[in-house]
Tab-separated table of C-alpha atoms in Angstrom:
chain	number	residue	atom	x	y	z
A	974	UNK	CA	-11.184	-21.440	-4.910
A	975	UNK	CA	-10.189	-24.563	-2.999
A	976	UNK	CA	-6.712	-23.506	-1.871
A	977	UNK	CA	-4.963	-20.219	-1.149
A	978	UNK	CA	-1.485	-18.983	-1.961
A	979	UNK	CA	-0.403	-16.994	1.076
A	980	UNK	CA	2.509	-14.690	1.947
A	981	UNK	CA	3.589	-13.767	5.482
A	982	UNK	CA	5.540	-10.518	5.757
A	983	UNK	CA	7.645	-10.495	8.918
A	984	UNK	CA	7.665	-14.282	9.168
A	985	UNK	CA	10.759	-14.424	11.383
A	986	UNK	CA	9.392	-12.060	14.036
A	987	UNK	CA	7.777	-13.110	17.309
A	988	UNK	CA	4.241	-13.085	15.880
A	989	UNK	CA	5.239	-14.333	12.440
A	990	UNK	CA	6.786	-17.519	13.785
A	991	UNK	CA	3.616	-18.325	15.741
A	992	UNK	CA	1.436	-17.578	12.690
A	993	UNK	CA	3.429	-20.194	10.757
A	994	UNK	CA	3.062	-22.677	13.623
A	995	UNK	CA	-0.697	-22.178	13.967
A	996	UNK	CA	-1.199	-22.190	10.214
A	997	UNK	CA	0.260	-25.681	10.054
A	998	UNK	CA	-2.138	-26.866	12.765
A	999	UNK	CA	-5.189	-25.150	11.266
A	1000	UNK	CA	-7.569	-26.300	8.550
A	1001	UNK	CA	-6.795	-23.224	6.457
A	1002	UNK	CA	-6.180	-24.579	2.919
A	1003	UNK	CA	-2.718	-23.243	2.084
A	1004	UNK	CA	-1.272	-24.323	-1.240
A	1005	UNK	CA	1.859	-22.190	-1.583
A	1006	UNK	CA	3.252	-20.398	1.478
A	1007	UNK	CA	5.779	-17.601	0.972
A	1008	UNK	CA	7.757	-16.435	4.012
A	1009	UNK	CA	9.101	-12.903	3.629
A	1010	UNK	CA	11.455	-10.775	5.702
A	1011	UNK	CA	14.160	-8.131	5.516
A	1012	UNK	CA	17.762	-8.701	4.498
A	1013	UNK	CA	18.657	-9.452	8.114
A	1014	UNK	CA	16.773	-12.776	8.219
A	1015	UNK	CA	16.110	-13.537	4.541
A	1016	UNK	CA	17.860	-16.778	3.654
A	1017	UNK	CA	17.009	-18.481	6.935
A	1018	UNK	CA	14.237	-21.082	7.127
A	1019	UNK	CA	11.253	-22.074	9.251
A	1020	UNK	CA	9.637	-25.485	9.548
A	1021	UNK	CA	6.272	-25.862	7.836
A	1022	UNK	CA	4.603	-29.235	7.379
A	1023	UNK	CA	7.751	-30.884	8.739
A	1024	UNK	CA	9.968	-29.369	6.064
A	1025	UNK	CA	12.254	-26.315	6.135
A	1026	UNK	CA	10.774	-23.438	4.157
A	1027	UNK	CA	13.104	-20.693	2.960
A	1028	UNK	CA	12.517	-17.106	4.059
A	1029	UNK	CA	12.744	-14.832	1.011
A	1030	UNK	CA	13.547	-11.153	0.660
A	1031	UNK	CA	10.448	-8.955	0.888
A	1032	UNK	CA	11.905	-6.219	-1.284
A	1033	UNK	CA	12.014	-8.392	-4.414
A	1034	UNK	CA	8.767	-10.354	-3.915
A	1035	UNK	CA	6.104	-10.366	-6.637
A	1036	UNK	CA	2.735	-10.143	-4.853
A	1037	UNK	CA	0.852	-11.365	-7.928
A	1038	UNK	CA	1.972	-14.883	-6.898
A	1039	UNK	CA	-0.425	-14.924	-3.932
A	1040	UNK	CA	-4.093	-14.371	-3.108
A	1041	UNK	CA	-3.633	-13.156	0.461
A	1042	UNK	CA	-0.887	-11.418	2.444
A	1043	UNK	CA	-0.455	-11.309	6.216
A	1044	UNK	CA	1.641	-8.421	7.565
A	1045	UNK	CA	3.232	-8.986	10.980
A	1046	UNK	CA	5.986	-6.409	10.633
A	1047	UNK	CA	6.578	-2.773	11.559
A	1048	UNK	CA	4.386	0.195	10.700
A	1049	UNK	CA	6.991	1.377	8.208
A	1050	UNK	CA	6.961	-1.952	6.370
A	1051	UNK	CA	3.162	-1.980	6.195
A	1052	UNK	CA	3.027	1.601	4.949
A	1053	UNK	CA	5.377	0.740	2.106
A	1054	UNK	CA	4.186	-2.723	1.094
A	1055	UNK	CA	0.459	-2.969	1.916
A	1056	UNK	CA	-0.419	-0.724	-1.076
A	1057	UNK	CA	1.766	-2.891	-3.324
A	1058	UNK	CA	-0.026	-6.039	-2.187
A	1059	UNK	CA	-3.420	-4.385	-2.701
A	1060	UNK	CA	-2.427	-3.196	-6.163
A	1061	UNK	CA	-1.555	-6.807	-7.030
A	1062	UNK	CA	-5.123	-7.799	-6.116
A	1063	UNK	CA	-4.329	-9.432	-2.770
A	1064	UNK	CA	-6.500	-9.513	0.311
A	1065	UNK	CA	-4.393	-8.045	3.119
A	1066	UNK	CA	-4.428	-8.629	6.886
A	1067	UNK	CA	-2.309	-6.079	8.749
A	1068	UNK	CA	-1.113	-6.487	12.341
A	1069	UNK	CA	0.676	-3.150	12.529
A	1070	UNK	CA	-0.803	0.175	13.566
A	1071	UNK	CA	-0.009	1.808	10.223
A	1072	UNK	CA	-3.649	2.050	9.116
A	1073	UNK	CA	-5.291	1.732	12.525
A	1074	UNK	CA	-7.141	4.960	13.191
A	1075	UNK	CA	-6.001	8.216	14.738
A	1076	UNK	CA	-2.399	7.092	15.105
A	1077	UNK	CA	-2.268	6.776	11.312
A	1078	UNK	CA	-4.419	9.759	10.354
A	1079	UNK	CA	-1.284	11.551	9.210
A	1080	UNK	CA	-0.836	9.006	6.422
A	1081	UNK	CA	-1.671	10.821	3.198
A	1082	UNK	CA	-4.183	9.096	0.946
A	1083	UNK	CA	-3.151	5.429	1.065
A	1084	UNK	CA	-4.530	3.752	-2.081
A	1085	UNK	CA	-7.539	1.430	-2.176
A	1086	UNK	CA	-8.353	1.756	1.531
A	1087	UNK	CA	-8.078	4.556	4.035
A	1088	UNK	CA	-7.771	4.182	7.802
A	1089	UNK	CA	-11.453	5.138	8.023
A	1090	UNK	CA	-12.825	2.182	6.048
A	1091	UNK	CA	-10.360	-0.609	6.756
A	1092	UNK	CA	-12.247	-2.681	9.346
A	1093	UNK	CA	-10.914	-4.037	12.615
A	1094	UNK	CA	-12.086	-7.636	12.902
A	1095	UNK	CA	-12.400	-10.133	15.733
A	1096	UNK	CA	-14.071	-13.244	14.279
A	1097	UNK	CA	-16.985	-14.255	16.457
A	1098	UNK	CA	-17.324	-10.695	17.760
A	1099	UNK	CA	-17.888	-8.564	14.643
A	1100	UNK	CA	-17.474	-10.952	11.702
A	1101	UNK	CA	-20.490	-9.327	10.065
A	1102	UNK	CA	-18.340	-6.404	8.882
A	1103	UNK	CA	-16.829	-8.806	6.343
A	1104	UNK	CA	-20.001	-8.817	4.288
A	1105	UNK	CA	-19.916	-9.837	0.647
A	1106	UNK	CA	-21.514	-6.481	-0.208
A	1107	UNK	CA	-18.507	-4.558	1.074
A	1108	UNK	CA	-15.395	-6.525	0.204
A	1109	UNK	CA	-12.375	-4.978	1.951
A	1110	UNK	CA	-8.926	-5.326	0.431
A	1111	UNK	CA	-7.424	-4.475	3.830
A	1112	UNK	CA	-8.455	-5.880	7.213
A	1113	UNK	CA	-6.767	-4.798	10.435
A	1114	UNK	CA	-6.087	-7.187	13.289
A	1115	UNK	CA	-6.847	-5.158	16.426
A	1116	UNK	CA	-4.486	-4.693	19.338
A	1117	UNK	CA	-4.062	-7.999	21.176
A	1118	UNK	CA	-5.606	-6.596	24.373
A	1119	UNK	CA	-8.676	-5.509	22.404
A	1120	UNK	CA	-9.045	-9.018	20.954
A	1121	UNK	CA	-8.986	-10.645	24.395
A	1122	UNK	CA	-11.124	-7.977	26.051
A	1123	UNK	CA	-13.989	-8.087	23.560
A	1124	UNK	CA	-13.975	-11.831	23.068
A	1125	UNK	CA	-14.898	-11.871	26.759
A	1126	UNK	CA	-17.123	-8.792	26.965
A	1127	UNK	CA	-19.160	-9.123	23.756
A	1128	UNK	CA	-21.440	-11.924	25.084
A	1129	UNK	CA	-22.152	-9.754	28.129
A	1130	UNK	CA	-22.741	-6.718	25.898
A	1131	UNK	CA	-25.218	-8.729	23.825
A	1132	UNK	CA	-27.059	-9.955	26.930
A	1133	UNK	CA	-27.452	-6.802	29.027
A	1134	UNK	CA	-25.527	-4.012	27.301
A	1135	UNK	CA	-22.354	-2.324	28.515
A	1136	UNK	CA	-22.214	1.429	29.055
A	1137	UNK	CA	-18.705	1.812	30.437
A	1138	UNK	CA	-15.480	-0.200	30.565
A	1139	UNK	CA	-12.581	0.617	32.849
A	1140	UNK	CA	-9.541	-1.547	32.122
A	1141	UNK	CA	-5.998	-1.706	33.417
A	1142	UNK	CA	-3.727	-3.890	31.291
A	1143	UNK	CA	-0.584	-5.553	32.627
A	1144	UNK	CA	1.403	-5.998	29.440
A	1145	UNK	CA	4.099	-8.588	28.849
A	1146	UNK	CA	7.261	-7.506	27.070
A	1147	UNK	CA	6.601	-9.783	24.077
A	1148	UNK	CA	3.996	-7.380	22.696
A	1149	UNK	CA	6.954	-5.151	21.764
A	1150	UNK	CA	8.852	-7.920	19.982
A	1151	UNK	CA	12.050	-9.884	20.330
A	1152	UNK	CA	14.198	-6.914	21.358
A	1153	UNK	CA	11.981	-6.350	24.386
A	1154	UNK	CA	12.021	-10.001	25.444
A	1155	UNK	CA	15.791	-10.080	25.009
A	1156	UNK	CA	16.174	-7.021	27.222
A	1157	UNK	CA	14.090	-8.553	30.005
A	1158	UNK	CA	16.080	-11.794	29.815
A	1159	UNK	CA	19.414	-9.973	29.773
A	1160	UNK	CA	18.547	-7.648	32.641
A	1161	UNK	CA	17.161	-10.497	34.742
A	1162	UNK	CA	20.310	-12.584	34.306
A	1163	UNK	CA	22.510	-9.580	34.995
A	1164	UNK	CA	20.725	-8.627	38.207
A	1165	UNK	CA	20.702	-12.203	39.482
A	1166	UNK	CA	24.462	-12.155	39.030
A	1167	UNK	CA	24.768	-8.986	41.107
A	1168	UNK	CA	25.468	-6.834	38.066
A	1169	UNK	CA	23.724	-3.730	36.773
A	1170	UNK	CA	20.774	-3.606	34.386
A	1171	UNK	CA	21.396	-0.856	31.880
A	1172	UNK	CA	18.234	-0.118	29.841
A	1173	UNK	CA	18.651	-0.077	26.073
A	1174	UNK	CA	15.278	-0.881	24.514
A	1175	UNK	CA	13.225	0.519	27.403
A	1176	UNK	CA	13.815	3.941	28.940
A	1177	UNK	CA	14.039	2.382	32.408
A	1178	UNK	CA	14.924	-0.976	33.938
A	1179	UNK	CA	12.140	-3.453	33.172
A	1180	UNK	CA	13.404	-6.519	35.060
A	1181	UNK	CA	11.927	-6.777	38.578
A	1182	UNK	CA	10.124	-3.512	37.910
A	1183	UNK	CA	6.775	-2.101	36.765
A	1184	UNK	CA	6.672	0.737	34.227
A	1185	UNK	CA	3.634	3.051	34.349
A	1186	UNK	CA	3.272	3.574	30.620
A	1187	UNK	CA	3.375	1.488	27.446
A	1188	UNK	CA	4.219	3.639	24.438
A	1189	UNK	CA	4.529	7.372	23.916
A	1190	UNK	CA	2.273	9.856	25.712
A	1191	UNK	CA	0.120	12.495	24.043
A	1192	UNK	CA	-0.344	16.060	25.280
A	1193	UNK	CA	-3.025	14.858	27.718
A	1194	UNK	CA	-0.835	12.155	29.220
A	1195	UNK	CA	-2.528	9.192	27.504
A	1196	UNK	CA	-0.275	6.550	25.961
A	1197	UNK	CA	-0.741	5.323	22.405
A	1198	UNK	CA	-1.610	1.859	23.790
A	1199	UNK	CA	-4.401	3.372	25.879
A	1200	UNK	CA	-5.763	5.390	22.977
A	1201	UNK	CA	-5.769	2.321	20.719
A	1202	UNK	CA	-7.698	0.319	23.284
A	1203	UNK	CA	-10.364	3.018	23.574
A	1204	UNK	CA	-10.723	3.767	19.859
A	1205	UNK	CA	-10.635	0.184	18.635
A	1206	UNK	CA	-13.169	-0.932	21.249
A	1207	UNK	CA	-15.679	1.639	20.021
A	1208	UNK	CA	-15.097	0.737	16.379
A	1209	UNK	CA	-15.364	-3.022	16.880
A	1210	UNK	CA	-18.557	-2.786	18.913
A	1211	UNK	CA	-19.819	-0.014	16.593
A	1212	UNK	CA	-20.978	1.981	19.582
A	1213	UNK	CA	-19.708	5.547	19.760
A	1214	UNK	CA	-21.537	5.982	23.080
A	1215	UNK	CA	-19.515	3.231	24.731
A	1216	UNK	CA	-17.253	4.795	27.351
A	1217	UNK	CA	-13.833	3.197	27.734
A	1218	UNK	CA	-11.060	4.239	30.094
A	1219	UNK	CA	-7.711	2.468	29.889
A	1220	UNK	CA	-4.427	2.366	31.762
A	1221	UNK	CA	-1.633	0.244	30.274
A	1222	UNK	CA	1.209	-0.917	32.524
A	1223	UNK	CA	4.433	-2.717	31.536
A	1224	UNK	CA	5.245	-5.693	33.776
A	1225	UNK	CA	8.314	-7.990	33.737
A	1226	UNK	CA	6.542	-10.988	32.194
A	1227	UNK	CA	7.708	-12.543	28.927
A	1228	UNK	CA	4.443	-13.807	27.415
A	1229	UNK	CA	0.721	-13.245	28.095
A	1230	UNK	CA	-1.061	-10.160	29.369
A	1231	UNK	CA	-3.418	-9.610	32.277
A	1232	UNK	CA	-6.348	-7.195	32.475
A	1233	UNK	CA	-8.252	-5.964	35.510
A	1234	UNK	CA	-11.636	-4.941	34.122
A	1235	UNK	CA	-14.657	-3.186	35.585
A	1236	UNK	CA	-17.795	-2.850	33.482
A	1237	UNK	CA	-20.982	-0.890	34.020
A	1238	UNK	CA	-23.823	-2.800	32.377
A	1239	UNK	CA	-26.992	-1.420	30.826
A	1240	UNK	CA	-29.308	-3.777	32.688
A	1241	UNK	CA	-28.557	-5.239	36.089
A	1242	UNK	CA	-26.782	-8.605	36.164
A	1243	UNK	CA	-24.978	-10.407	38.955
A	1244	UNK	CA	-21.645	-12.196	38.925
A	1245	UNK	CA	-23.143	-15.683	38.774
A	1246	UNK	CA	-25.096	-14.824	35.616
A	1247	UNK	CA	-21.962	-13.365	34.008
A	1248	UNK	CA	-20.106	-16.566	34.850
A	1249	UNK	CA	-22.843	-18.632	33.174
A	1250	UNK	CA	-22.655	-16.514	30.018
A	1251	UNK	CA	-18.876	-16.845	29.758
A	1252	UNK	CA	-18.834	-20.575	30.481
A	1253	UNK	CA	-20.934	-21.140	27.345
A	1254	UNK	CA	-18.176	-19.678	25.138
A	1255	UNK	CA	-15.719	-22.320	23.907
A	1256	UNK	CA	-12.943	-19.729	23.512
A	1257	UNK	CA	-13.077	-18.799	27.201
A	1258	UNK	CA	-12.221	-20.800	30.313
A	1259	UNK	CA	-13.419	-19.538	33.671
A	1260	UNK	CA	-11.079	-20.350	36.562
A	1261	UNK	CA	-12.390	-19.474	40.007
A	1262	UNK	CA	-11.501	-20.339	43.595
A	1263	UNK	CA	-12.804	-23.869	43.095
A	1264	UNK	CA	-10.604	-24.588	40.062
A	1265	UNK	CA	-7.907	-27.213	40.473
A	1266	UNK	CA	-5.207	-24.827	39.272
A	1267	UNK	CA	-6.527	-21.791	41.130
A	1268	UNK	CA	-7.023	-18.364	39.591
A	1269	UNK	CA	-5.757	-17.587	36.101
A	1270	UNK	CA	-2.319	-16.007	35.709
A	1271	UNK	CA	-0.401	-15.039	32.569
A	1272	UNK	CA	2.432	-17.489	33.218
A	1273	UNK	CA	0.674	-20.542	34.664
A	1274	UNK	CA	-2.530	-20.376	32.612
A	1275	UNK	CA	-2.269	-18.399	29.400
A	1276	UNK	CA	1.295	-18.483	28.035
A	1277	UNK	CA	1.429	-20.766	25.005
A	1278	UNK	CA	-2.352	-21.322	24.973
A	1279	UNK	CA	-5.070	-20.354	22.497
A	1280	UNK	CA	-7.683	-19.987	25.234
A	1281	UNK	CA	-8.641	-16.767	27.017
A	1282	UNK	CA	-8.922	-17.228	30.788
A	1283	UNK	CA	-11.206	-15.331	33.165
A	1284	UNK	CA	-11.088	-15.216	36.973
A	1285	UNK	CA	-12.274	-13.080	39.898
A	1286	UNK	CA	-15.765	-12.464	38.502
A	1287	UNK	CA	-17.569	-10.470	41.173
A	1288	UNK	CA	-20.060	-7.694	41.771
A	1289	UNK	CA	-18.666	-4.173	42.062
A	1290	UNK	CA	-19.088	-2.941	45.651
A	1291	UNK	CA	-19.404	0.679	44.476
A	1292	UNK	CA	-22.011	0.352	41.707
A	1293	UNK	CA	-25.204	-1.701	41.501
A	1294	UNK	CA	-24.653	-2.425	37.801
A	1295	UNK	CA	-20.912	-2.976	38.080
A	1296	UNK	CA	-19.023	-6.227	37.456
A	1297	UNK	CA	-15.304	-6.813	38.069
A	1298	UNK	CA	-13.277	-9.519	36.342
A	1299	UNK	CA	-9.696	-10.558	35.589
A	1300	UNK	CA	-8.704	-11.634	32.058
A	1301	UNK	CA	-5.457	-13.252	30.904
A	1302	UNK	CA	-4.414	-14.333	27.413
A	1303	UNK	CA	-1.262	-14.948	25.406
A	1304	UNK	CA	-0.893	-11.693	23.491
A	1305	UNK	CA	1.358	-13.113	20.778
A	1306	UNK	CA	-0.481	-16.382	20.293
A	1307	UNK	CA	-4.173	-15.624	20.934
A	1308	UNK	CA	-4.381	-11.895	20.412
A	1309	UNK	CA	-2.167	-11.590	17.347
A	1310	UNK	CA	-1.368	-14.881	15.596
A	1311	UNK	CA	-4.569	-16.878	16.130
A	1312	UNK	CA	-6.841	-13.925	15.426
A	1313	UNK	CA	-4.927	-13.431	12.179
A	1314	UNK	CA	-5.608	-17.046	11.167
A	1315	UNK	CA	-9.291	-16.674	12.063
A	1316	UNK	CA	-9.547	-13.515	9.941
A	1317	UNK	CA	-7.889	-15.349	7.045
A	1318	UNK	CA	-10.470	-18.125	7.355
A	1319	UNK	CA	-13.301	-15.574	7.265
A	1320	UNK	CA	-11.827	-13.878	4.178
A	1321	UNK	CA	-11.385	-17.216	2.424
A	1322	UNK	CA	-14.993	-18.158	3.158
A	1323	UNK	CA	-16.412	-14.849	1.952
A	1324	UNK	CA	-14.213	-13.764	-0.937
A	1325	UNK	CA	-11.987	-16.529	-2.356
C-alpha cells in the first residue's frame, strides 16, 4: 500500500492540532485525512497542506473509509470508539489511558485487544514489539514523560544496564489540555491585575504556585501520573526487575515538562561517558555549562521543539553507580504528537 487513509479523533484538541501540523511536515504518505471531533467543534476547519480541512462529527463517521485511526481524545471517547475502529479493520493508535494498564483494568473485555496485550511503543526504543508475527490492532502511545525519559535512558540501559530510576517530573499545564492552559492564563492575568485567582479546573491556584500532585491519589498516596510512569517504564523496557520511583509535580508552565532524574546503573559509568552516549543520539541535544544558551529549560529550550534536551549530567555524590541528569521536552509536541506520527510510520512500514 503506497498511501494511507487516516482519521484523527480529537483533531481540535491541543495534541490533535499538533498531530495535524506535524503530519503535514512529515513524509508519512497520507492520501485522505479525516478530522473528527465532538459536536462542540465539528464544522470548524484546520489547515492541512495549505487548505482548510473540515472537522467532521465523530459520532456519524464510517471507519471503513480509513486504514488507520489516531485517538487523541478522552478516555471515554477511546473506550467507546476504539472497538468500532478495530471492528472496521483499522490499525489504531491511542493516546488516552483507556487501555493503558492498571488504570484500565476495570474495563470489561474490550474486543480484539485487552490492556494486557496492547503494546506501548516508543519508536527507536522498543520498535521490535511491532513484529510482523504479532500484528497489533491497537498500539498505545505512552505517557509523554515516559517517552522523553526512555528516549534518553535507553541508550544508557543498553550500554551498562539500569537497576533503578528515581524521577521527579515538573509538569506543564498543557498535558491536561486546553482547559488547564486557559486556567493558568486566566489566573495569571487576574493576579497581575491585583484580582483574585479562583480555581475552577484545578483544586487549587496554579498560577505562581506549585502543586504537589498531578492526578488522583490511590490509597497509598501515589498519583495516577506516578503509577503510569512506573508501570509503563517497566513494560516498555520489558524488565520487571527495573525499580522506578516517581514524583509528579504541577508547575505554572504552559508547554514542556522538566524531569530531575537519578539512575543507578548496573555497571559503573561516569558522567563524561554518559554524555558521550547521549550526544550520539540525533533525537537528543546535550546542553551543559559551556553551551551558548546555557542549561536546558522547558520554556527557552524545549517548547515548540521536537528535540529532547539534557543538562546537568553529573555523578551522584551518594552512590558510586549513580548518575544525575535533567531532561526537558515539549510534552504535547515531542511526547504525544511526534511519537504518534513515528508509531504511524512504523505501522505503515510493517503492516500496510
